[in-house]
Amino acid sequence: MADMETVEKIAKMRGFIYPSSEIYGGLSGFYDFGHLGFKLKNNIENFWREFFVNSENIFEISTRTIVPEAVWEASGHLKDFVDPITQCQKCKTMFRADDLIEERTGNFVEGLDIKELTKIIKEKKLKCPKCKGNLGEVKIFNLMLKTSVGPVEGNVAYLRPETAQGIFTNFSFIARSTRSKLPFGVAQVGISYRNEISPRQWIIRLREFNQMEIEMFVNPKKINECLEFSGIAKEKLRIVTREDQKKKGKITEITAEDAVKRGIIPNKWVAYFLAKEMIWYQRLGIPFEALRHRHMLPEETPHYSKGNFDLEIKFDFGWKETVGNAYRTDYDLFSHSKKSGKDMSILDENEKVTPHVIEPSFGIERTVYGILLHCFVDDKKRGWSWFRFPPKIAPYIIAVFPLVNKDGLDKKAEEIYKNLKKDFDIFYDNSGSIGRRYARADEIGTPFAITIDYDTKEDDTVTIRYRDTAKQERIKVKDLKSFISSKLE
Ligand code: GAP
């Protein structure tokens, strides 16, 4: 496996991701997607829609990123969306107290209160990692970015730290306008903001990032009535149960069906999403062994959840949450109903119910890093490194090259290029040797390259080269469209 430093450097050099506002020194926790990164991200989002949204009774919406304070009071974020901080008394640098203690002592301290954290810092004589100064009392820091709307003072709002609340506040509109019956889901893809104390690890912990979330609304009495479950029942999951976490490295491999039967997963809806995530991430190019679901310990479970299973990816630096799966129950709808005075219930077979919510929440940037890392091939034999992106998400599916820019080969190549471009994301390259052009196509993860040569004029075939094997064969020009379509299925 490559390391973050290598992948970050290459991603910047090749136009995937670079620091935001870098000409002014950048801003910590903010990164921009370049043209290839943007295409990769769009393809991931569209594949996610195809795989999770379009196949179910799920509606996608788009709500605002600036949200009034009342919403965050009701959701509990104003009070509970906090991290503990400690400040160096000498150089004034702020640190996330729990991270600092865990890194220095190796002890897991998530869930401890600020007094307990302060005590550990004192007892263990922990100092500032930068200047060795004394660390101050641990305090609470709210992670939401605050703003004020319009010229009127006191009109406080927050940049959303999750897309989910826009779904909950719209719940009644959506239910009414779609005339949906339970169970149904609402999805949202968009930006979230968190004023992280110490953004780090490139695009792993950011202050602005993208999420893809689904809130699945279910009658609590029918939590195990999931019609789609039979389709994934035999799917293998890799679960780190709470029990497993007492033994380092233990993972329980079990089918979705058995995990529900044995009570490892609380209900069929949760199991359904966990199984689909395992399939989807493997289709993105991340191996089965580099995926697992960890049952969060009670002390780390978010304030709104009755139980969380994090999909974790094995990165070069260790396992890291990439999808949070929460059983949010009726926590959010109930809280908004109480605060706003609006009824958030729905009729299900003539009975009024406040639905329970199952929420898979995907982080796009962590997914992108997982793909870049696991698809990276440091190919000493070829002499260049490249990305083994699955065709479905590769920024470009095919590269078109004329062997030479003369004798009508360039004209023919342009004609083929223009014809394919109507339907697919492809690019044209006519500069440098063919070898160099193959290298450039590989470097940005293009699965196929076609070369128009002198034989093309004779028999209307082109050479197709496969990125993964570097093997070449002839293919008829008229078959190119169906060939590419089959690779995208
Ligand atoms: N609505 C539930 C929710 O937001 P979460 O576990 O806090 O749950 C979901 O976040 C996902 O969003 C995470 O698994 C992660 O992939 C991504 N994410 C969260 N904070 C992030 C950050 N600071 N930088 C990058 N991605 C982040």
Short mmCIF file of C-alpha atoms and ligand atoms in Angstrom, two decimals:
data_model
loop_
_atom_site.label_atom_id
_atom_site.label_comp_id
_atom_site.label_asym_id
_atom_site.label_seq_id
_atom_site.Cartn_x
_atom_site.Cartn_y
_atom_site.Cartn_z
CA MET A 1 0.00 0.00 0.00
CA ALA A 2 1.21 3.49 -0.82
CA ASP A 3 1.31 6.22 1.82
CA MET A 4 -0.60 9.47 2.19
CA GLU A 5 2.41 11.64 1.40
CA THR A 6 2.93 9.95 -1.99
CA VAL A 7 -0.76 9.94 -2.94
CA GLU A 8 -1.24 13.56 -1.84
CA LYS A 9 1.75 14.68 -3.90
CA ILE A 10 0.59 12.81 -6.99
CA ALA A 11 -3.04 13.91 -6.59
CA LYS A 12 -1.85 17.52 -6.56
CA MET A 13 0.58 17.15 -9.45
CA ARG A 14 -1.95 15.37 -11.69
CA GLY A 15 -4.85 17.76 -11.03
CA PHE A 16 -7.06 15.84 -8.60
CA ILE A 17 -6.90 17.76 -5.32
CA TYR A 18 -4.91 20.75 -4.07
CA PRO A 19 -4.90 23.11 -1.11
CA SER A 20 -7.54 25.81 -1.32
CA SER A 21 -6.33 29.42 -1.81
CA GLU A 22 -2.75 28.15 -1.90
CA ILE A 23 -1.38 31.26 -3.62
CA TYR A 24 -2.19 33.07 -0.35
CA GLY A 25 -0.74 30.37 1.84
CA GLY A 26 -3.88 28.20 1.98
CA LEU A 27 -6.38 27.72 4.79
CA SER A 28 -6.04 24.75 7.09
CA GLY A 29 -8.77 22.13 6.57
CA PHE A 30 -9.81 23.32 3.08
CA TYR A 31 -8.93 21.58 -0.21
CA ASP A 32 -10.16 22.14 -3.79
CA PHE A 33 -10.99 19.49 -6.36
CA GLY A 34 -9.16 20.04 -9.64
CA HIS A 35 -10.67 18.97 -12.96
CA LEU A 36 -9.88 15.24 -12.49
CA GLY A 37 -10.83 15.21 -8.81
CA PHE A 38 -14.10 16.92 -9.70
CA LYS A 39 -14.89 14.28 -12.33
CA LEU A 40 -13.96 11.47 -9.94
CA LYS A 41 -16.16 12.99 -7.20
CA ASN A 42 -19.08 13.45 -9.61
CA ASN A 43 -18.79 9.87 -10.80
CA ILE A 44 -18.75 8.61 -7.20
CA GLU A 45 -21.85 10.66 -6.40
CA ASN A 46 -23.68 9.45 -9.50
CA PHE A 47 -22.77 5.83 -8.84
CA TRP A 48 -23.98 6.28 -5.26
CA ARG A 49 -27.31 7.65 -6.56
CA GLU A 50 -27.61 4.72 -8.95
CA PHE A 51 -26.77 2.14 -6.29
CA PHE A 52 -28.49 3.51 -3.16
CA VAL A 53 -31.05 6.10 -4.20
CA ASN A 54 -32.62 5.09 -7.51
CA SER A 55 -33.14 1.48 -6.56
CA GLU A 56 -35.35 2.24 -3.53
CA ASN A 57 -38.29 4.33 -2.48
CA ILE A 58 -35.89 7.20 -1.85
CA PHE A 59 -36.23 10.84 -2.91
CA GLU A 60 -33.30 13.20 -3.28
CA ILE A 61 -33.57 16.81 -2.15
CA SER A 62 -31.25 19.79 -1.81
CA THR A 63 -31.52 22.06 1.24
CA ARG A 64 -29.53 25.12 2.34
CA THR A 65 -26.17 25.07 4.09
CA ILE A 66 -26.96 28.09 6.33
CA VAL A 67 -29.52 27.07 8.90
CA PRO A 68 -31.16 29.07 11.75
CA GLU A 69 -30.14 28.55 15.35
CA ALA A 70 -33.51 27.08 16.37
CA VAL A 71 -32.82 23.98 14.23
CA TRP A 72 -29.56 23.31 16.09
CA GLU A 73 -31.16 23.90 19.45
CA ALA A 74 -33.77 21.28 18.62
CA SER A 75 -31.29 18.81 17.12
CA GLY A 76 -29.03 19.02 20.17
CA HIS A 77 -26.02 20.21 18.16
CA LEU A 78 -25.79 23.51 20.02
CA LYS A 79 -25.28 21.65 23.27
CA ASP A 80 -23.69 18.36 22.25
CA PHE A 81 -21.77 18.85 19.01
CA VAL A 82 -18.60 19.65 20.91
CA ASP A 83 -15.02 18.51 21.28
CA PRO A 84 -12.70 18.99 24.28
CA ILE A 85 -9.84 21.46 23.79
CA THR A 86 -6.74 22.36 25.69
CA GLN A 87 -4.49 25.34 25.03
CA CYS A 88 -0.75 25.58 25.44
CA GLN A 89 -0.11 28.28 28.04
CA LYS A 90 3.15 29.24 26.32
CA CYS A 91 2.66 29.20 22.51
CA LYS A 92 -1.18 29.42 22.71
CA THR A 93 -1.72 26.55 20.23
CA MET A 94 -5.07 24.74 20.68
CA PHE A 95 -5.23 20.93 20.71
CA ARG A 96 -8.06 18.44 20.75
CA ALA A 97 -7.58 17.09 24.25
CA ASP A 98 -8.84 13.54 23.70
CA ASP A 99 -6.70 13.06 20.55
CA LEU A 100 -3.63 14.41 22.29
CA ILE A 101 -4.07 12.10 25.29
CA GLU A 102 -4.74 9.07 23.09
CA GLU A 103 -1.66 9.75 20.98
CA ARG A 104 0.58 10.24 24.01
CA THR A 105 -0.71 7.51 26.29
CA GLY A 106 -2.28 4.99 23.90
CA ASN A 107 -5.39 4.98 26.14
CA PHE A 108 -8.87 5.36 24.68
CA VAL A 109 -10.51 8.36 26.40
CA GLU A 110 -13.49 9.21 24.17
CA GLY A 111 -16.56 10.02 26.27
CA LEU A 112 -14.64 11.21 29.37
CA ASP A 113 -15.73 14.61 30.68
CA ILE A 114 -13.52 17.71 30.76
CA LYS A 115 -12.57 17.30 34.43
CA GLU A 116 -11.38 13.73 33.84
CA LEU A 117 -9.39 14.81 30.76
CA THR A 118 -7.76 17.68 32.66
CA LYS A 119 -6.83 15.23 35.43
CA ILE A 120 -5.14 12.84 32.96
CA ILE A 121 -3.15 15.70 31.37
CA LYS A 122 -1.91 16.70 34.82
CA GLU A 123 -1.25 13.20 36.11
CA LYS A 124 0.60 12.09 32.98
CA LYS A 125 2.44 15.44 32.85
CA LEU A 126 1.53 15.89 29.18
CA LYS A 127 3.11 18.93 27.52
CA CYS A 128 2.54 20.93 24.34
CA PRO A 129 3.77 18.83 21.37
CA LYS A 130 5.08 22.01 19.71
CA CYS A 131 6.96 23.94 22.44
CA LYS A 132 6.77 21.66 25.51
CA GLY A 133 4.79 24.36 27.37
CA ASN A 134 2.18 23.52 30.02
CA LEU A 135 -1.31 22.63 28.82
CA GLY A 136 -4.33 24.44 30.28
CA GLU A 137 -7.64 23.18 31.67
CA VAL A 138 -9.73 21.24 29.17
CA LYS A 139 -12.72 23.22 27.86
CA ILE A 140 -15.62 22.52 25.54
CA PHE A 141 -15.54 23.82 21.96
CA ASN A 142 -18.61 23.76 19.68
CA LEU A 143 -17.69 22.59 16.18
CA MET A 144 -20.36 24.55 14.31
CA LEU A 145 -19.36 27.65 12.33
CA LYS A 146 -21.52 30.56 13.39
CA THR A 147 -22.67 33.40 11.18
CA SER A 148 -25.13 36.24 11.27
CA VAL A 149 -27.72 36.64 8.54
CA GLY A 150 -28.48 40.07 7.06
CA PRO A 151 -27.65 43.45 8.59
CA VAL A 152 -29.70 42.80 11.73
CA GLU A 153 -27.62 41.86 14.73
CA GLY A 154 -28.57 38.73 16.62
CA ASN A 155 -29.99 36.91 13.60
CA VAL A 156 -27.76 33.95 14.33
CA ALA A 157 -27.40 30.97 12.01
CA TYR A 158 -24.90 28.13 11.58
CA LEU A 159 -23.25 26.47 8.62
CA ARG A 160 -24.66 22.97 8.72
CA PRO A 161 -22.38 20.28 10.19
CA GLU A 162 -24.47 17.53 8.51
CA THR A 163 -26.94 17.56 5.61
CA ALA A 164 -29.41 15.46 7.62
CA GLN A 165 -31.21 18.28 9.46
CA GLY A 166 -32.46 19.75 6.16
CA ILE A 167 -34.19 16.42 5.60
CA PHE A 168 -35.80 16.33 9.05
CA THR A 169 -37.08 19.92 8.91
CA ASN A 170 -38.60 19.18 5.48
CA PHE A 171 -40.02 15.80 6.48
CA SER A 172 -43.71 16.76 6.45
CA PHE A 173 -43.44 18.59 3.08
CA ILE A 174 -41.71 15.61 1.50
CA ALA A 175 -44.16 13.08 2.90
CA ARG A 176 -47.11 15.15 1.69
CA SER A 177 -45.78 16.14 -1.75
CA THR A 178 -44.55 12.64 -2.63
CA ARG A 179 -47.66 11.01 -1.07
CA SER A 180 -45.26 8.45 0.34
CA LYS A 181 -46.12 5.62 2.62
CA LEU A 182 -43.67 4.20 5.13
CA PRO A 183 -41.03 3.01 4.63
CA PHE A 184 -39.47 5.67 2.44
CA GLY A 185 -36.17 7.49 2.38
CA VAL A 186 -34.82 10.95 1.65
CA ALA A 187 -31.31 11.51 0.37
CA GLN A 188 -29.10 14.54 0.17
CA VAL A 189 -25.65 15.16 -1.30
CA GLY A 190 -23.86 18.33 -0.31
CA ILE A 191 -21.36 20.31 1.69
CA SER A 192 -21.08 20.24 5.47
CA TYR A 193 -18.86 22.36 7.70
CA ARG A 194 -17.16 21.58 10.96
CA ASN A 195 -14.81 23.98 12.70
CA GLU A 196 -12.40 21.13 13.52
CA ILE A 197 -9.86 22.03 16.20
CA SER A 198 -6.99 20.40 14.39
CA PRO A 199 -7.73 19.50 10.76
CA ARG A 200 -5.21 16.93 9.64
CA GLN A 201 -4.33 13.94 7.54
CA TRP A 202 -4.91 15.72 4.22
CA ILE A 203 -8.59 15.19 3.21
CA ILE A 204 -9.43 12.98 6.17
CA ARG A 205 -10.31 15.68 8.68
CA LEU A 206 -11.48 18.85 6.96
CA ARG A 207 -13.41 21.95 7.93
CA GLU A 208 -15.46 21.84 4.72
CA PHE A 209 -16.34 18.47 3.19
CA ASN A 210 -19.03 16.66 1.24
CA GLN A 211 -21.52 14.14 2.52
CA MET A 212 -24.01 11.79 0.88
CA GLU A 213 -26.73 10.96 3.39
CA ILE A 214 -29.93 8.93 3.44
CA GLU A 215 -32.56 9.16 6.13
CA MET A 216 -34.76 6.05 5.89
CA PHE A 217 -38.11 6.58 7.63
CA VAL A 218 -39.61 3.40 9.02
CA ASN A 219 -42.57 2.51 11.25
CA PRO A 220 -40.85 1.43 14.51
CA LYS A 221 -43.24 -1.50 14.85
CA LYS A 222 -42.11 -2.72 11.41
CA ILE A 223 -38.39 -2.21 11.83
CA ASN A 224 -37.73 -5.71 10.56
CA GLU A 225 -39.97 -5.41 7.51
CA CYS A 226 -37.41 -4.63 4.84
CA LEU A 227 -38.55 -6.01 1.48
CA GLU A 228 -35.13 -5.58 -0.12
CA PHE A 229 -33.39 -7.55 2.64
CA SER A 230 -33.67 -10.91 0.87
CA GLY A 231 -31.44 -9.56 -1.92
CA ILE A 232 -28.51 -9.01 0.48
CA ALA A 233 -29.25 -11.59 3.21
CA LYS A 234 -26.34 -13.88 2.20
CA GLU A 235 -23.87 -11.02 1.78
CA LYS A 236 -20.73 -11.36 3.95
CA LEU A 237 -20.10 -8.63 6.51
CA ARG A 238 -16.96 -7.98 8.54
CA ILE A 239 -18.09 -6.69 11.90
CA VAL A 240 -16.02 -5.57 14.85
CA THR A 241 -18.52 -6.12 17.65
CA ARG A 242 -18.24 -4.37 21.01
CA GLU A 243 -17.01 -7.70 22.38
CA ASP A 244 -14.41 -8.00 19.59
CA GLN A 245 -12.98 -4.62 20.53
CA LYS A 246 -11.63 -6.09 23.76
CA LYS A 247 -9.34 -8.27 21.62
CA LYS A 248 -7.18 -6.26 19.25
CA GLY A 249 -7.67 -7.05 15.57
CA LYS A 250 -10.66 -9.39 16.00
CA ILE A 251 -13.27 -9.24 13.24
CA THR A 252 -16.46 -11.34 13.00
CA GLU A 253 -17.18 -12.44 9.43
CA ILE A 254 -20.85 -13.19 9.18
CA THR A 255 -23.72 -12.97 6.69
CA ALA A 256 -26.20 -10.09 7.06
CA GLU A 257 -28.94 -12.62 7.80
CA ASP A 258 -27.02 -14.32 10.63
CA ALA A 259 -25.89 -10.99 12.08
CA VAL A 260 -29.54 -9.97 12.54
CA LYS A 261 -30.53 -13.42 13.86
CA ARG A 262 -27.72 -13.36 16.46
CA GLY A 263 -28.56 -9.78 17.51
CA ILE A 264 -25.18 -8.45 16.37
CA ILE A 265 -27.03 -5.92 14.19
CA PRO A 266 -30.19 -4.43 15.75
CA ASN A 267 -32.55 -4.80 12.77
CA LYS A 268 -32.89 -5.69 9.09
CA TRP A 269 -32.82 -2.09 7.86
CA VAL A 270 -29.43 -1.42 9.43
CA ALA A 271 -28.12 -4.76 8.10
CA TYR A 272 -29.45 -3.92 4.64
CA PHE A 273 -27.42 -0.72 4.40
CA LEU A 274 -24.26 -2.30 5.89
CA ALA A 275 -24.39 -5.06 3.28
CA LYS A 276 -24.95 -2.63 0.42
CA GLU A 277 -22.01 -0.53 1.62
CA MET A 278 -19.73 -3.59 1.55
CA ILE A 279 -20.74 -4.28 -2.06
CA TRP A 280 -20.51 -0.66 -3.18
CA TYR A 281 -17.07 0.01 -1.71
CA GLN A 282 -15.69 -3.13 -3.32
CA ARG A 283 -17.04 -1.90 -6.66
CA LEU A 284 -15.13 1.33 -6.05
CA GLY A 285 -11.92 -0.67 -5.97
CA ILE A 286 -11.46 -1.16 -2.21
CA PRO A 287 -10.75 -4.79 -1.30
CA PHE A 288 -13.02 -6.80 1.03
CA GLU A 289 -10.20 -7.16 3.62
CA ALA A 290 -9.79 -3.36 3.77
CA LEU A 291 -13.41 -2.87 4.85
CA ARG A 292 -15.12 -3.50 8.15
CA HIS A 293 -18.03 -2.22 10.24
CA ARG A 294 -17.24 -1.29 13.81
CA HIS A 295 -19.99 -1.15 16.41
CA MET A 296 -19.27 2.09 18.24
CA LEU A 297 -18.84 1.85 21.99
CA PRO A 298 -21.62 3.53 24.03
CA GLU A 299 -19.34 6.40 25.10
CA GLU A 300 -18.50 7.37 21.49
CA THR A 301 -22.01 7.02 20.06
CA PRO A 302 -23.40 10.42 18.92
CA HIS A 303 -26.04 12.11 21.07
CA TYR A 304 -28.83 11.40 18.54
CA SER A 305 -28.16 7.70 18.01
CA LYS A 306 -29.26 4.49 19.71
CA GLY A 307 -26.42 2.61 18.07
CA ASN A 308 -23.80 3.28 15.38
CA PHE A 309 -21.95 1.00 13.01
CA ASP A 310 -19.11 2.81 11.29
CA LEU A 311 -17.91 1.54 7.96
CA GLU A 312 -14.14 1.81 8.32
CA ILE A 313 -11.59 1.66 5.54
CA LYS A 314 -8.06 0.42 6.14
CA PHE A 315 -5.85 3.35 5.19
CA ASP A 316 -2.06 3.51 5.30
CA PHE A 317 -2.30 5.09 8.79
CA GLY A 318 -4.89 2.60 10.11
CA TRP A 319 -8.66 2.07 10.11
CA LYS A 320 -10.86 5.17 9.82
CA GLU A 321 -14.61 5.81 9.76
CA THR A 322 -15.84 6.67 6.27
CA VAL A 323 -19.57 6.00 6.64
CA GLY A 324 -21.48 6.56 9.87
CA ASN A 325 -24.53 4.31 10.18
CA ALA A 326 -26.81 5.56 12.92
CA TYR A 327 -30.06 4.24 14.28
CA ARG A 328 -31.46 7.74 15.01
CA THR A 329 -34.86 6.42 16.16
CA ASP A 330 -37.46 9.26 16.37
CA TYR A 331 -34.93 11.52 18.10
CA ASP A 332 -34.84 14.25 15.42
CA LEU A 333 -38.48 14.30 14.32
CA PHE A 334 -39.62 14.27 17.94
CA SER A 335 -37.23 17.12 18.90
CA HIS A 336 -38.28 19.29 15.93
CA SER A 337 -41.92 18.63 16.61
CA LYS A 338 -41.48 19.68 20.23
CA LYS A 339 -39.52 22.83 19.43
CA SER A 340 -41.50 24.02 16.37
CA GLY A 341 -44.92 22.92 17.58
CA LYS A 342 -45.49 21.25 14.18
CA ASP A 343 -46.79 17.72 13.92
CA MET A 344 -44.10 15.43 12.48
CA SER A 345 -46.13 12.24 12.50
CA ILE A 346 -47.45 10.34 9.49
CA LEU A 347 -50.36 7.96 9.01
CA ASP A 348 -49.44 4.31 8.56
CA GLU A 349 -52.43 2.02 8.12
CA ASN A 350 -54.66 4.57 9.90
CA GLU A 351 -52.30 4.80 12.83
CA LYS A 352 -50.37 8.02 13.57
CA VAL A 353 -46.66 7.27 13.94
CA THR A 354 -43.47 9.25 14.32
CA PRO A 355 -41.12 7.21 12.15
CA HIS A 356 -37.80 5.84 13.26
CA VAL A 357 -34.78 6.74 11.17
CA ILE A 358 -31.93 4.59 9.89
CA GLU A 359 -29.14 6.80 8.57
CA PRO A 360 -26.14 5.85 6.44
CA SER A 361 -23.96 8.97 6.15
CA PHE A 362 -21.09 8.78 3.64
CA GLY A 363 -18.09 11.11 3.65
CA ILE A 364 -17.01 11.82 0.07
CA GLU A 365 -13.46 13.00 0.73
CA ARG A 366 -12.59 9.95 2.85
CA THR A 367 -14.11 7.77 0.12
CA VAL A 368 -11.97 9.57 -2.47
CA TYR A 369 -8.82 8.98 -0.41
CA GLY A 370 -9.76 5.30 0.02
CA ILE A 371 -10.07 4.97 -3.76
CA LEU A 372 -6.89 6.89 -4.57
CA LEU A 373 -4.91 4.83 -2.05
CA HIS A 374 -6.25 1.39 -2.92
CA CYS A 375 -6.23 2.00 -6.68
CA PHE A 376 -2.69 3.39 -6.69
CA VAL A 377 -0.17 1.18 -8.53
CA ASP A 378 3.49 2.01 -8.18
CA ASP A 379 4.50 0.23 -11.37
CA LYS A 380 8.27 -0.19 -11.49
CA LYS A 381 8.03 -2.37 -14.60
CA ARG A 382 6.17 0.21 -16.65
CA GLY A 383 8.20 3.02 -15.14
CA TRP A 384 5.24 5.12 -14.05
CA SER A 385 2.62 5.01 -11.35
CA TRP A 386 -1.06 4.83 -12.23
CA PHE A 387 -4.55 4.45 -10.78
CA ARG A 388 -6.58 1.27 -11.24
CA PHE A 389 -9.92 3.12 -11.08
CA PRO A 390 -12.95 0.97 -11.96
CA PRO A 391 -14.35 2.20 -15.34
CA LYS A 392 -17.54 3.36 -13.62
CA ILE A 393 -15.76 6.12 -11.67
CA ALA A 394 -12.63 6.82 -13.74
CA PRO A 395 -12.47 10.53 -14.70
CA TYR A 396 -12.10 9.44 -18.34
CA ILE A 397 -13.20 6.07 -19.67
CA ILE A 398 -11.14 6.17 -22.85
CA ALA A 399 -8.29 8.06 -24.51
CA VAL A 400 -8.15 8.52 -28.28
CA PHE A 401 -4.81 8.76 -30.09
CA PRO A 402 -3.91 9.13 -33.77
CA LEU A 403 -0.69 7.17 -34.37
CA VAL A 404 0.65 10.17 -36.31
CA ASN A 405 -0.77 13.57 -37.11
CA LYS A 406 -0.78 13.06 -40.87
CA ASP A 407 -1.98 10.83 -43.73
CA GLY A 408 -5.59 11.31 -42.65
CA LEU A 409 -5.09 9.40 -39.35
CA ASP A 410 -5.59 12.61 -37.37
CA LYS A 411 -8.84 13.35 -39.26
CA LYS A 412 -10.13 9.81 -38.66
CA ALA A 413 -9.15 9.97 -34.96
CA GLU A 414 -10.96 13.29 -34.53
CA GLU A 415 -14.05 11.85 -36.17
CA ILE A 416 -14.06 8.84 -33.81
CA TYR A 417 -13.37 11.11 -30.83
CA LYS A 418 -16.25 13.49 -31.67
CA ASN A 419 -18.62 10.60 -32.18
CA LEU A 420 -17.79 8.93 -28.84
CA LYS A 421 -17.63 12.21 -26.93
CA LYS A 422 -21.38 12.68 -27.35
CA ASP A 423 -21.98 9.73 -25.02
CA PHE A 424 -18.86 9.25 -22.90
CA ASP A 425 -16.20 11.10 -20.92
CA ILE A 426 -13.18 10.68 -23.15
CA PHE A 427 -10.11 12.69 -24.11
CA TYR A 428 -7.97 13.21 -27.18
CA ASP A 429 -4.19 13.29 -27.11
CA ASN A 430 -2.01 13.74 -30.18
CA SER A 431 1.26 14.95 -28.68
CA GLY A 432 4.40 12.94 -27.97
CA SER A 433 5.18 9.29 -28.60
CA ILE A 434 2.48 6.64 -28.27
CA GLY A 435 4.31 5.24 -25.22
CA ARG A 436 4.24 8.62 -23.53
CA ARG A 437 0.54 9.00 -24.32
CA TYR A 438 -0.23 5.56 -22.82
CA ALA A 439 1.66 6.63 -19.70
CA ARG A 440 -0.34 9.88 -19.40
CA ALA A 441 -3.62 7.98 -19.80
CA ASP A 442 -2.58 5.41 -17.16
CA GLU A 443 -1.41 8.10 -14.76
CA ILE A 444 -4.91 9.56 -14.48
CA GLY A 445 -6.50 6.10 -14.35
CA THR A 446 -8.02 5.86 -17.86
CA PRO A 447 -9.05 2.20 -18.31
CA PHE A 448 -8.80 2.05 -22.14
CA ALA A 449 -6.88 3.78 -24.89
CA ILE A 450 -7.48 3.45 -28.61
CA THR A 451 -5.00 4.18 -31.36
CA ILE A 452 -6.00 4.99 -34.90
CA ASP A 453 -3.28 3.65 -37.24
CA TYR A 454 -2.74 2.79 -40.91
CA ASP A 455 -4.80 -0.44 -40.60
CA THR A 456 -7.79 1.66 -39.51
CA LYS A 457 -7.96 3.06 -43.05
CA GLU A 458 -8.06 -0.47 -44.48
CA ASP A 459 -10.44 -2.34 -42.17
CA ASP A 460 -12.05 0.28 -39.88
CA THR A 461 -10.53 -1.26 -36.75
CA VAL A 462 -8.46 0.41 -34.01
CA THR A 463 -6.01 -0.89 -31.44
CA ILE A 464 -7.45 -0.98 -27.98
CA ARG A 465 -5.06 -1.10 -25.04
CA TYR A 466 -6.17 -2.25 -21.61
CA ARG A 467 -4.70 -0.16 -18.78
CA ASP A 468 -4.64 -3.00 -16.22
CA THR A 469 -2.76 -5.55 -18.33
CA ALA A 470 -1.21 -3.29 -21.03
CA LYS A 471 -2.47 -5.94 -23.50
CA GLN A 472 -3.63 -4.76 -26.91
CA GLU A 473 -6.14 -6.08 -29.44
CA ARG A 474 -8.05 -4.89 -32.48
CA ILE A 475 -11.65 -3.77 -32.24
CA LYS A 476 -14.04 -2.57 -34.94
CA VAL A 477 -14.87 1.14 -34.79
CA LYS A 478 -18.57 0.32 -35.00
CA ASP A 479 -18.31 -1.83 -31.84
CA LEU A 480 -16.64 0.84 -29.69
CA LYS A 481 -19.85 2.28 -28.22
CA SER A 482 -21.25 -1.06 -27.12
CA PHE A 483 -17.79 -2.04 -25.77
CA ILE A 484 -17.59 1.08 -23.58
CA SER A 485 -21.23 0.79 -22.46
CA SER A 486 -20.65 -2.79 -21.34
CA LYS A 487 -17.65 -1.68 -19.25
CA LEU A 488 -19.77 0.97 -17.53
CA GLU A 489 -22.48 -1.44 -16.50
N1 GAP B 1 -25.45 12.89 9.82
C1 GAP B 1 -24.57 12.04 10.51
C2 GAP B 1 -23.17 12.43 10.40
O1 GAP B 1 -22.85 13.51 9.94
P1 GAP B 1 -20.77 11.62 11.02
O2 GAP B 1 -20.30 10.27 11.40
O3 GAP B 1 -20.45 12.76 11.92
O4 GAP B 1 -22.33 11.47 10.83
C3 GAP B 1 -20.47 11.10 8.49
O5 GAP B 1 -20.24 11.96 9.57
C4 GAP B 1 -19.25 11.02 7.62
O6 GAP B 1 -18.84 12.31 7.20
C5 GAP B 1 -18.02 10.44 8.30
O7 GAP B 1 -18.05 9.03 8.31
C6 GAP B 1 -16.89 10.98 7.46
O8 GAP B 1 -16.69 10.21 6.30
C7 GAP B 1 -17.43 12.34 7.05
N2 GAP B 1 -16.83 13.39 7.91
C8 GAP B 1 -17.23 13.77 9.13
N3 GAP B 1 -16.44 14.74 9.61
C9 GAP B 1 -15.51 14.99 8.66
C10 GAP B 1 -14.40 15.89 8.55
N4 GAP B 1 -14.12 16.77 9.50
N5 GAP B 1 -13.66 15.85 7.41
C11 GAP B 1 -13.94 14.98 6.41
N6 GAP B 1 -14.97 14.11 6.47
C12 GAP B 1 -15.75 14.11 7.58
#
